[in-house]
Short mmCIF file of N, CA and C in Angstrom, two decimals:
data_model
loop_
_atom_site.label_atom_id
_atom_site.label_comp_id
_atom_site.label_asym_id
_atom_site.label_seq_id
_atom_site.Cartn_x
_atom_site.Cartn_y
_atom_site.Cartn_z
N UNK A 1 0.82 -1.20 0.00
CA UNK A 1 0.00 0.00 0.00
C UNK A 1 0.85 1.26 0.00
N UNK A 2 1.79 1.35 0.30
CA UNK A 2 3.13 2.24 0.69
C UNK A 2 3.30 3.05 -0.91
N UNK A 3 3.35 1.51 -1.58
CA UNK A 3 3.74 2.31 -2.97
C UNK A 3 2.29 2.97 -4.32
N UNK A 4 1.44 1.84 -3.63
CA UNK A 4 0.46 2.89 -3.53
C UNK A 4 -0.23 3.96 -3.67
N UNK A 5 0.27 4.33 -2.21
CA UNK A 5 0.19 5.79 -1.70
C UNK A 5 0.91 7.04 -2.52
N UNK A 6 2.30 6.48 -2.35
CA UNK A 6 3.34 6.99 -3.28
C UNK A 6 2.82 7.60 -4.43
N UNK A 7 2.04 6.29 -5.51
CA UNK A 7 1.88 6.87 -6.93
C UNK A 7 0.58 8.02 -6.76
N UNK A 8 -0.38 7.82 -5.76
CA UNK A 8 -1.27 8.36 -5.73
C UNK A 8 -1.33 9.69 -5.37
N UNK A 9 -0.44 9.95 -4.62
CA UNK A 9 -0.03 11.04 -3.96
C UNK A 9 0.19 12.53 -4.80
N UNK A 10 1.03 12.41 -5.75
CA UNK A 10 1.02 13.19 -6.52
C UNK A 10 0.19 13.34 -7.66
N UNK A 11 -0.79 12.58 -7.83
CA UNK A 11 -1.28 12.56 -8.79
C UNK A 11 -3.02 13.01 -8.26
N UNK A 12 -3.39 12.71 -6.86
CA UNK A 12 -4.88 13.19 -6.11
C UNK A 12 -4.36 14.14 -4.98
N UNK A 13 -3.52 14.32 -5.19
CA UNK A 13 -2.90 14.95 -3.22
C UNK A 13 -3.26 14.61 -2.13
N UNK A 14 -2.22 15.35 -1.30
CA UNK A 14 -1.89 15.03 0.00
C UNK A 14 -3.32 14.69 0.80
N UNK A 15 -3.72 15.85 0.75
CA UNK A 15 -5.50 16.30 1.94
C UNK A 15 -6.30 15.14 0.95
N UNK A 16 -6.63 14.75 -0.14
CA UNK A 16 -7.41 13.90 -0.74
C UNK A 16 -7.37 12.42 0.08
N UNK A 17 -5.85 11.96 0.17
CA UNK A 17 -5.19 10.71 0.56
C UNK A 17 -5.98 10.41 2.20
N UNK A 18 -5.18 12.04 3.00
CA UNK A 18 -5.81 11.66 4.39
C UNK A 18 -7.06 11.54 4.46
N UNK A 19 -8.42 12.57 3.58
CA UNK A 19 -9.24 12.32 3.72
C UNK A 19 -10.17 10.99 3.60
N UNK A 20 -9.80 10.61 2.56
CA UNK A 20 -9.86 8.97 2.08
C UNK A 20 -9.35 8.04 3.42
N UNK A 21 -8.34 7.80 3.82
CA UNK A 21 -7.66 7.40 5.40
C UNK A 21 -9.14 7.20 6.59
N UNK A 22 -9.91 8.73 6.55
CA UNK A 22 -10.95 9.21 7.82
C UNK A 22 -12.27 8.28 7.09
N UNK A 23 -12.33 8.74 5.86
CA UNK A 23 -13.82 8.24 5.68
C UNK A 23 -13.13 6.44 5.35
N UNK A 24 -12.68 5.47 4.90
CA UNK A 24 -12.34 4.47 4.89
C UNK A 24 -12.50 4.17 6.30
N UNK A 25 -11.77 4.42 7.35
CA UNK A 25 -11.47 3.74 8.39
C UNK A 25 -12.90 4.00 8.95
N UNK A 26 -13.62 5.17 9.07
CA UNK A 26 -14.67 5.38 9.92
C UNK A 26 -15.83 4.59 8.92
N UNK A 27 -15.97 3.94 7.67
CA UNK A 27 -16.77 3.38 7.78
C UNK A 27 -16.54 2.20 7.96
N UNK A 28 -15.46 1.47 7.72
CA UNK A 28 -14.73 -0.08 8.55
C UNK A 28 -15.38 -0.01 10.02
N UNK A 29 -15.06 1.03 10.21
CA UNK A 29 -15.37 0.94 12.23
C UNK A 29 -16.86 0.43 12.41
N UNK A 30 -17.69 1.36 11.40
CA UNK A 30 -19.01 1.67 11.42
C UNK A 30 -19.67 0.14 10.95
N UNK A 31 -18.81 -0.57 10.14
CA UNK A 31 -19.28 -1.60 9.33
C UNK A 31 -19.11 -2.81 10.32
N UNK A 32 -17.72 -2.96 10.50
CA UNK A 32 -17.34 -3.70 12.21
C UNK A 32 -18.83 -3.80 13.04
N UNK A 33 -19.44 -2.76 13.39
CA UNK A 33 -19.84 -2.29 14.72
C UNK A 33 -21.64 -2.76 14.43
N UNK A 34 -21.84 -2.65 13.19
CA UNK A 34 -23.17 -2.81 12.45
C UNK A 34 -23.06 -4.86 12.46
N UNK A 35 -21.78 -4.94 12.18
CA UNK A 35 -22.02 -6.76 11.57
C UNK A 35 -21.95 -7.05 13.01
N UNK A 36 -21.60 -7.06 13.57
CA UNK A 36 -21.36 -7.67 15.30
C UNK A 36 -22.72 -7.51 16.00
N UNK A 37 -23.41 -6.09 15.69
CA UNK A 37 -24.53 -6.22 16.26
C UNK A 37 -25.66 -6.49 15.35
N UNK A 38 -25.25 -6.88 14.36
CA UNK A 38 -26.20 -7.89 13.42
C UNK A 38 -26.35 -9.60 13.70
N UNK A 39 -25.05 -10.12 14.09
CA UNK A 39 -24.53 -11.42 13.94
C UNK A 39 -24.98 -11.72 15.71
N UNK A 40 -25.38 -10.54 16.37
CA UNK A 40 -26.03 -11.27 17.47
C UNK A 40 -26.84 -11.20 17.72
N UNK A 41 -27.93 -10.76 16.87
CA UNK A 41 -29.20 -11.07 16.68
C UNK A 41 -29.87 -12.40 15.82
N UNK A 42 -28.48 -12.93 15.69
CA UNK A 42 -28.78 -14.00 14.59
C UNK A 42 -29.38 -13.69 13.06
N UNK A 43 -28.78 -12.53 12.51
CA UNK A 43 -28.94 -11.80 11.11
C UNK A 43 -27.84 -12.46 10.32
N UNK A 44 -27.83 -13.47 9.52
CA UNK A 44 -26.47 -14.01 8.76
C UNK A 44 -25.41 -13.67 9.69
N UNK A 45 -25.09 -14.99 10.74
CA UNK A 45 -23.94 -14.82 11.17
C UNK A 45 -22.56 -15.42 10.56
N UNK A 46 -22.74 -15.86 9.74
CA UNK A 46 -21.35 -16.56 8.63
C UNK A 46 -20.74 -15.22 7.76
N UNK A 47 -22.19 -14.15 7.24
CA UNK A 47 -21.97 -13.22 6.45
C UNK A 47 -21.55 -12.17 6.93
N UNK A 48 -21.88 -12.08 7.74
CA UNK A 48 -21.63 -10.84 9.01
C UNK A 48 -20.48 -10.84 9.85
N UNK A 49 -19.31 -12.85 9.41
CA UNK A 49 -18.09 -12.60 9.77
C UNK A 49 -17.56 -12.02 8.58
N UNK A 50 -17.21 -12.59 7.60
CA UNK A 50 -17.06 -12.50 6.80
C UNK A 50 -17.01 -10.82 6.26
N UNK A 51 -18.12 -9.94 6.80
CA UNK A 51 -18.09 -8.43 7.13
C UNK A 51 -17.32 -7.79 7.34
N UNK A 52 -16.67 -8.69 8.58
CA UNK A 52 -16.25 -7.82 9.63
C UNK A 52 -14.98 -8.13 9.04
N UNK A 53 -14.73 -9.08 8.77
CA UNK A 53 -12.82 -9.38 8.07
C UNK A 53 -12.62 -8.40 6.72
N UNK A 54 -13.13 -8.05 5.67
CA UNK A 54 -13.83 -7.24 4.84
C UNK A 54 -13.38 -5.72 5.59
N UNK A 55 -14.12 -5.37 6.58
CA UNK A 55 -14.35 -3.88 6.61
C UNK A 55 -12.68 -3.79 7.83
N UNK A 56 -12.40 -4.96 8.22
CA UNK A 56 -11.17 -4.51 8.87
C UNK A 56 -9.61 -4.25 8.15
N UNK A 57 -9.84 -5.41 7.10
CA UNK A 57 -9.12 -5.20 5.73
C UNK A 57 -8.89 -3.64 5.13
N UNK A 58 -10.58 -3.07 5.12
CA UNK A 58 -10.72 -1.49 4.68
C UNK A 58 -9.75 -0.53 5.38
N UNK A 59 -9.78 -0.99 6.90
CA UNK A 59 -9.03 -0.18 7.63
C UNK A 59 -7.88 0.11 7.27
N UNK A 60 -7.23 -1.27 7.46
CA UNK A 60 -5.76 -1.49 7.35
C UNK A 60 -5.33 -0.45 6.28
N UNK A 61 -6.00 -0.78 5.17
CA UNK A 61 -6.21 -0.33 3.73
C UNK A 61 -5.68 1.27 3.12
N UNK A 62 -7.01 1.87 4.21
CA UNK A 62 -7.30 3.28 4.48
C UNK A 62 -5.97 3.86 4.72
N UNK A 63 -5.80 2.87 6.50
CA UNK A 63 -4.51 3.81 7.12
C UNK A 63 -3.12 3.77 6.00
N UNK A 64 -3.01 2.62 5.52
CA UNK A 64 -1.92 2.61 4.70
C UNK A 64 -1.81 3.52 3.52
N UNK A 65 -2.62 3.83 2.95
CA UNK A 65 -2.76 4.90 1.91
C UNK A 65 -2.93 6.30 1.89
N UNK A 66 -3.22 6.56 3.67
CA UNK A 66 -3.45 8.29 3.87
C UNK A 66 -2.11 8.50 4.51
N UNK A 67 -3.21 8.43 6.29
CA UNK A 67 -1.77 8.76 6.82
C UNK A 67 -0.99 8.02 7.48
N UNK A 68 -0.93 6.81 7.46
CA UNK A 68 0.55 5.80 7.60
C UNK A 68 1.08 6.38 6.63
N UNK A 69 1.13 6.95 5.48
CA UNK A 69 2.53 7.49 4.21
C UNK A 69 2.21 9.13 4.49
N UNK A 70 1.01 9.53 4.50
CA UNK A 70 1.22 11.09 3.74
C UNK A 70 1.62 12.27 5.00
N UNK A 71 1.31 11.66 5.92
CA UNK A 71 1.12 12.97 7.44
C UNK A 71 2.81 13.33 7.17
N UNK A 72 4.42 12.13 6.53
CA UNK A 72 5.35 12.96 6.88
C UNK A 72 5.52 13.83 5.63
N UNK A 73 5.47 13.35 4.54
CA UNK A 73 4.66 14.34 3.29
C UNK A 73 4.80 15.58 3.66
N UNK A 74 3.64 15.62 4.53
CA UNK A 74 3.05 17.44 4.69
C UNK A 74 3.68 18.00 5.47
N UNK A 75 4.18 17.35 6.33
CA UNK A 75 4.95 18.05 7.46
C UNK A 75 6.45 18.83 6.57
N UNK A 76 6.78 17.81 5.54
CA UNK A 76 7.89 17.96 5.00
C UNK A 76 7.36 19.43 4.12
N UNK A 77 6.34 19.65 3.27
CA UNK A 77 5.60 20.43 2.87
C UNK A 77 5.60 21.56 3.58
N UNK A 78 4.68 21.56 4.56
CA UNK A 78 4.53 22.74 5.25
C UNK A 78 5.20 23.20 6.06
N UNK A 79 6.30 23.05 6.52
CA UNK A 79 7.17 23.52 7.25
C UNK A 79 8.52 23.99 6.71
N UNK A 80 8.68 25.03 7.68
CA UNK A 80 10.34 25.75 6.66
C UNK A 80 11.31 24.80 6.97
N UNK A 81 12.41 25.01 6.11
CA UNK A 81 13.25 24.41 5.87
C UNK A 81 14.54 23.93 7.37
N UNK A 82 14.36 24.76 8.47
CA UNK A 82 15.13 24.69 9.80
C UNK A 82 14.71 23.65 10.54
N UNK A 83 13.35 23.76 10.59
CA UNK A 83 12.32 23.13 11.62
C UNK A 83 11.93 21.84 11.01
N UNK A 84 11.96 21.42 9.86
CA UNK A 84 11.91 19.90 9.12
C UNK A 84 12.31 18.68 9.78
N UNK A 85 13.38 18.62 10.15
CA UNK A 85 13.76 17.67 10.31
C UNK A 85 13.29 17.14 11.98
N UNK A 86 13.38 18.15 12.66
CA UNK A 86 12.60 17.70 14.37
C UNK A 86 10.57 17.77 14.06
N UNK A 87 10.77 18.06 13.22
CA UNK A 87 9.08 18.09 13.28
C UNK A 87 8.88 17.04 12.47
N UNK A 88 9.52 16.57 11.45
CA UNK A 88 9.24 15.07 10.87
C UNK A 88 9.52 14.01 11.91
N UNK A 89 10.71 14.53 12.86
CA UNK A 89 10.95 13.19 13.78
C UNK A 89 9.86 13.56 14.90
N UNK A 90 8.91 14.32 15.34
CA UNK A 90 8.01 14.79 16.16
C UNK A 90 6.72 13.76 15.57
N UNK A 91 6.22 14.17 14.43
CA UNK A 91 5.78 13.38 13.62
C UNK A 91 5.62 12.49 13.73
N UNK A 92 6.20 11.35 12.89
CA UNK A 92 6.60 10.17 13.35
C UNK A 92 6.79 9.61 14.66
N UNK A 93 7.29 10.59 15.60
CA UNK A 93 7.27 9.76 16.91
C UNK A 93 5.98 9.81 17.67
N UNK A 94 5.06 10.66 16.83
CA UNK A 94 3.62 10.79 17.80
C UNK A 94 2.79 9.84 16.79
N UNK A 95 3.02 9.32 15.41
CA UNK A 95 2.18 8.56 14.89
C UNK A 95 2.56 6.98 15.01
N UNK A 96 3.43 7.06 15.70
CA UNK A 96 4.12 5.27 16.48
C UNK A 96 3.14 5.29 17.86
N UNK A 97 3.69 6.36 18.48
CA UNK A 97 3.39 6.21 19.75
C UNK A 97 1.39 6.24 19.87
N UNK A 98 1.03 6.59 19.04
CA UNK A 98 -0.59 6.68 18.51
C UNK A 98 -0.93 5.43 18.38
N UNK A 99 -0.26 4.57 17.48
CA UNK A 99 -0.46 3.50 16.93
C UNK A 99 -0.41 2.38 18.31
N UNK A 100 0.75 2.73 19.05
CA UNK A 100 1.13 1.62 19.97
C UNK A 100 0.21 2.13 21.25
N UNK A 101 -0.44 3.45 21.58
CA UNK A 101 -1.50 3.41 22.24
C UNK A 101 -2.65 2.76 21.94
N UNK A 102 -2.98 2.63 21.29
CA UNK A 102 -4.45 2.08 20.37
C UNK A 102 -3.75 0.59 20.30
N UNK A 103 -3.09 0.03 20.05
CA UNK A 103 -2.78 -1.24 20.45
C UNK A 103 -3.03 -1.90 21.59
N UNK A 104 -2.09 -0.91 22.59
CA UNK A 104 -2.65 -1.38 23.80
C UNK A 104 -3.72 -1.59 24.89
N UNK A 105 -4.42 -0.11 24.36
CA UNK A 105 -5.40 -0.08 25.32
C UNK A 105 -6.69 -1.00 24.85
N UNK A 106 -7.32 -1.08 23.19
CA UNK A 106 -7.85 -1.64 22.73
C UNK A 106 -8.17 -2.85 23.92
N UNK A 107 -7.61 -3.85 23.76
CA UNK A 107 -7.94 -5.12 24.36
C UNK A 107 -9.02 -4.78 25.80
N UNK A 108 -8.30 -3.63 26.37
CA UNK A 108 -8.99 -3.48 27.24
C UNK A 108 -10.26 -2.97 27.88
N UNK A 109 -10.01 -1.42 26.70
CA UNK A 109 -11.57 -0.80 26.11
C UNK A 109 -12.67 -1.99 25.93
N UNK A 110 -12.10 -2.88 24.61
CA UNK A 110 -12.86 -4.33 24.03
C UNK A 110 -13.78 -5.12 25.30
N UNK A 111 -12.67 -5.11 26.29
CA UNK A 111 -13.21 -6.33 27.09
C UNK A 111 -14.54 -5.82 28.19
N UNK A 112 -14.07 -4.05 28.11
CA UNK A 112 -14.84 -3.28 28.90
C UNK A 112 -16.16 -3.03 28.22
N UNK A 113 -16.29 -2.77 27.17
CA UNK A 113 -17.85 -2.13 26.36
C UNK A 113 -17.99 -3.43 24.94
N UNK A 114 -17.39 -3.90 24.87
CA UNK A 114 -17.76 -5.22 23.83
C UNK A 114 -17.80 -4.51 22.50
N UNK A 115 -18.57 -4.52 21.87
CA UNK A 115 -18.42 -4.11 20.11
C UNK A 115 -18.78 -2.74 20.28
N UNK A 116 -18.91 -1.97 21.27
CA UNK A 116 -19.35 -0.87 21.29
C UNK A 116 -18.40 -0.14 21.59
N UNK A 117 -17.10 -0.54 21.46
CA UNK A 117 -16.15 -0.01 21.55
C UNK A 117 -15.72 0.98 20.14
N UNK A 118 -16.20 -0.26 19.05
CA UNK A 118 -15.72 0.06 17.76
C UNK A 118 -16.31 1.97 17.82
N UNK A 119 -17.55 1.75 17.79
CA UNK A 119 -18.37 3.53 17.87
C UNK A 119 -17.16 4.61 18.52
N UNK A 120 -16.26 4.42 19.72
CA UNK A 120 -15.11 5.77 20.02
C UNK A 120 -14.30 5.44 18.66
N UNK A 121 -14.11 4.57 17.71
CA UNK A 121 -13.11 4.60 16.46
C UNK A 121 -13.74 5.23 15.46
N UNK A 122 -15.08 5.24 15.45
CA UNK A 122 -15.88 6.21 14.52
C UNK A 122 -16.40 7.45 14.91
N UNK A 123 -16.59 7.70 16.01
CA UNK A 123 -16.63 9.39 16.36
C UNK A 123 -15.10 9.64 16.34
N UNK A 124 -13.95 9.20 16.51
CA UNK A 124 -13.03 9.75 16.40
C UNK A 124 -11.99 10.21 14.74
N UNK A 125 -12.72 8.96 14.17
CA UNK A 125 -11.76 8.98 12.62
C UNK A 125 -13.28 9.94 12.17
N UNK A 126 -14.53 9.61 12.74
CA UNK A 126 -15.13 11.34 11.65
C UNK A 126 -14.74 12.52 12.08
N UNK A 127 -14.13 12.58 13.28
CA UNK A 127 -14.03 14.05 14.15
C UNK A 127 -12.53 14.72 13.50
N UNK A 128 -11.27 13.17 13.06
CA UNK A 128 -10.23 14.13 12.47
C UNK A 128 -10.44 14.25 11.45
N UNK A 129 -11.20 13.45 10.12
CA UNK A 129 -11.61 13.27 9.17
C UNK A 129 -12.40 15.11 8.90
N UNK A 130 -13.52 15.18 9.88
CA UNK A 130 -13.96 16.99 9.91
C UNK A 130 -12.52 18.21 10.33
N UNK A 131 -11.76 17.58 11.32
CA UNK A 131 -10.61 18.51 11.24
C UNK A 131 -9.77 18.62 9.71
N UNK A 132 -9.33 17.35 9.19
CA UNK A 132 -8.88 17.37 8.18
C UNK A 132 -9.52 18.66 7.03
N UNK A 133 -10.79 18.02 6.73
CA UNK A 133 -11.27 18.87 5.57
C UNK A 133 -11.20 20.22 5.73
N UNK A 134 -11.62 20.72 7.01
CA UNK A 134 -11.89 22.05 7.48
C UNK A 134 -10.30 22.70 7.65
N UNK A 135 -9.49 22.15 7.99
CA UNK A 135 -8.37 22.57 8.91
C UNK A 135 -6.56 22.37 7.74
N UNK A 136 -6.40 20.96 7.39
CA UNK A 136 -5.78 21.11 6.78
C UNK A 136 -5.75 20.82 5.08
N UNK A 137 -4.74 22.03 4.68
CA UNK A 137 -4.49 22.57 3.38
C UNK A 137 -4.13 21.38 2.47
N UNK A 138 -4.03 21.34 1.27
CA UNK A 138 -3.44 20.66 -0.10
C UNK A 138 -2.21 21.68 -0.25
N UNK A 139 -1.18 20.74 -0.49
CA UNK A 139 0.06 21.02 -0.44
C UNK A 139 0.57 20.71 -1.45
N UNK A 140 -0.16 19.73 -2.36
CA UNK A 140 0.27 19.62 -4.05
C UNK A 140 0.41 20.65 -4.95
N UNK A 141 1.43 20.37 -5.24
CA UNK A 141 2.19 21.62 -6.63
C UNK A 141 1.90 23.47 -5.84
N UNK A 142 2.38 23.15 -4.21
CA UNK A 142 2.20 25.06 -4.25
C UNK A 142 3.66 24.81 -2.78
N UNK A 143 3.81 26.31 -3.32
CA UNK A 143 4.83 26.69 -2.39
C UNK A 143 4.82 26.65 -1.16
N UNK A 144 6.15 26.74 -0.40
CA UNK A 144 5.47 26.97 1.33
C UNK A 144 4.71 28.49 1.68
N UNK A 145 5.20 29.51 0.85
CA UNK A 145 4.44 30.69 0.90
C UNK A 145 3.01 30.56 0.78
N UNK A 146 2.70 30.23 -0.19
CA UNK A 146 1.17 30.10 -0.76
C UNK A 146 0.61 29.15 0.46
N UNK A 147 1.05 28.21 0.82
CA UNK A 147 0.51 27.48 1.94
C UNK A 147 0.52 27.98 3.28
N UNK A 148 1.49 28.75 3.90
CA UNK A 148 1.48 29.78 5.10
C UNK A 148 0.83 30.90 4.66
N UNK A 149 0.32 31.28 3.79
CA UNK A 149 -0.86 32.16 3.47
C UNK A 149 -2.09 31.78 3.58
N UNK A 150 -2.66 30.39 3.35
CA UNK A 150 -3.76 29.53 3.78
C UNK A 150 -3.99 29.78 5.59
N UNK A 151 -2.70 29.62 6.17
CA UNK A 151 -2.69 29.81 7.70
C UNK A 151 -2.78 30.97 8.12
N UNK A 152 -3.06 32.24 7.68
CA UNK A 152 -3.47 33.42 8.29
C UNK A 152 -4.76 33.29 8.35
N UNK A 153 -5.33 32.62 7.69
CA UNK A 153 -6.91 32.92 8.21
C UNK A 153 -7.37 32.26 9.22
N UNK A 154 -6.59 31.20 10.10
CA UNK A 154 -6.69 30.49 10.95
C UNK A 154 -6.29 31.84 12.34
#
């Protein structure tokens, strides 16, 4: 998916990629959260696994094509040329340490609220998914000027 991302990247941009990332994953979550409480009502429970392997696939999918590749992209993008290199490693060290939170705690959230867990993964991937659109810029084919000009109106 890496390479992927790569070809896609320049060719739909940056903000397109992540946005795709929010709505993918939040409807995996949503789809997850729908087959589980389908499959225990006894609504096709063979089809409704089968769902859920499907819409978790989406996830994986999502993250690999937005921002598992594009978040160091933009950072590299939008930021001047001094500050690059600690803010890519800032970056990166908050989208590990993201990843390996949500690893861990998961199991435990899971064991605490059952499939209703999945619902905090979908108010949260629509909530950055609405930051995204609203908040951050397309960084394809424009300068860092033209893009720190987007940020005065903030």
């Amino acid at each position: 998916m890496t390479f992927a991302a790569m070809a896609l990247m320049d060719r739909l941009g940056r903000r397109v990629l992540i946005l795709t990332t929010w709505v993918g994953m939040c409807t995996g979550f949503a789809t997850i959260f729908a087959a589980v409480s389908l499959s225990q009502y006894g609504y096709f429970p063979v089809l409704m696994q089968n769902l859920q392997v499907c819409a978790m696939v989406l996830i994986i999918m999502a993250f690999a094509v937005g921002v598992g590749n594009v978040e160091g992209f933009l950072i590299s993008e939008m930021m001047p040329i001094y500050a690059k290199d600690t803010l890519l490693s800032i970056g990166q060290t908050l989208n590990w340490l993201s990843n390996l939170t949500v690893s861990t705690f998961f199991p435990i959230v899971f064991e605490a609220l059952g499939h209703w867990s999945y619902l905090i993964f979908v108010a949260l991937t629509f909530g950055f998914g609405v930051f995204t659109y609203f908040k951050v810029p397309e960084t394809k084919g424009r300068t860092l000027e033209q893009i720190n000009m987007e940020f005065d109106f903030y």
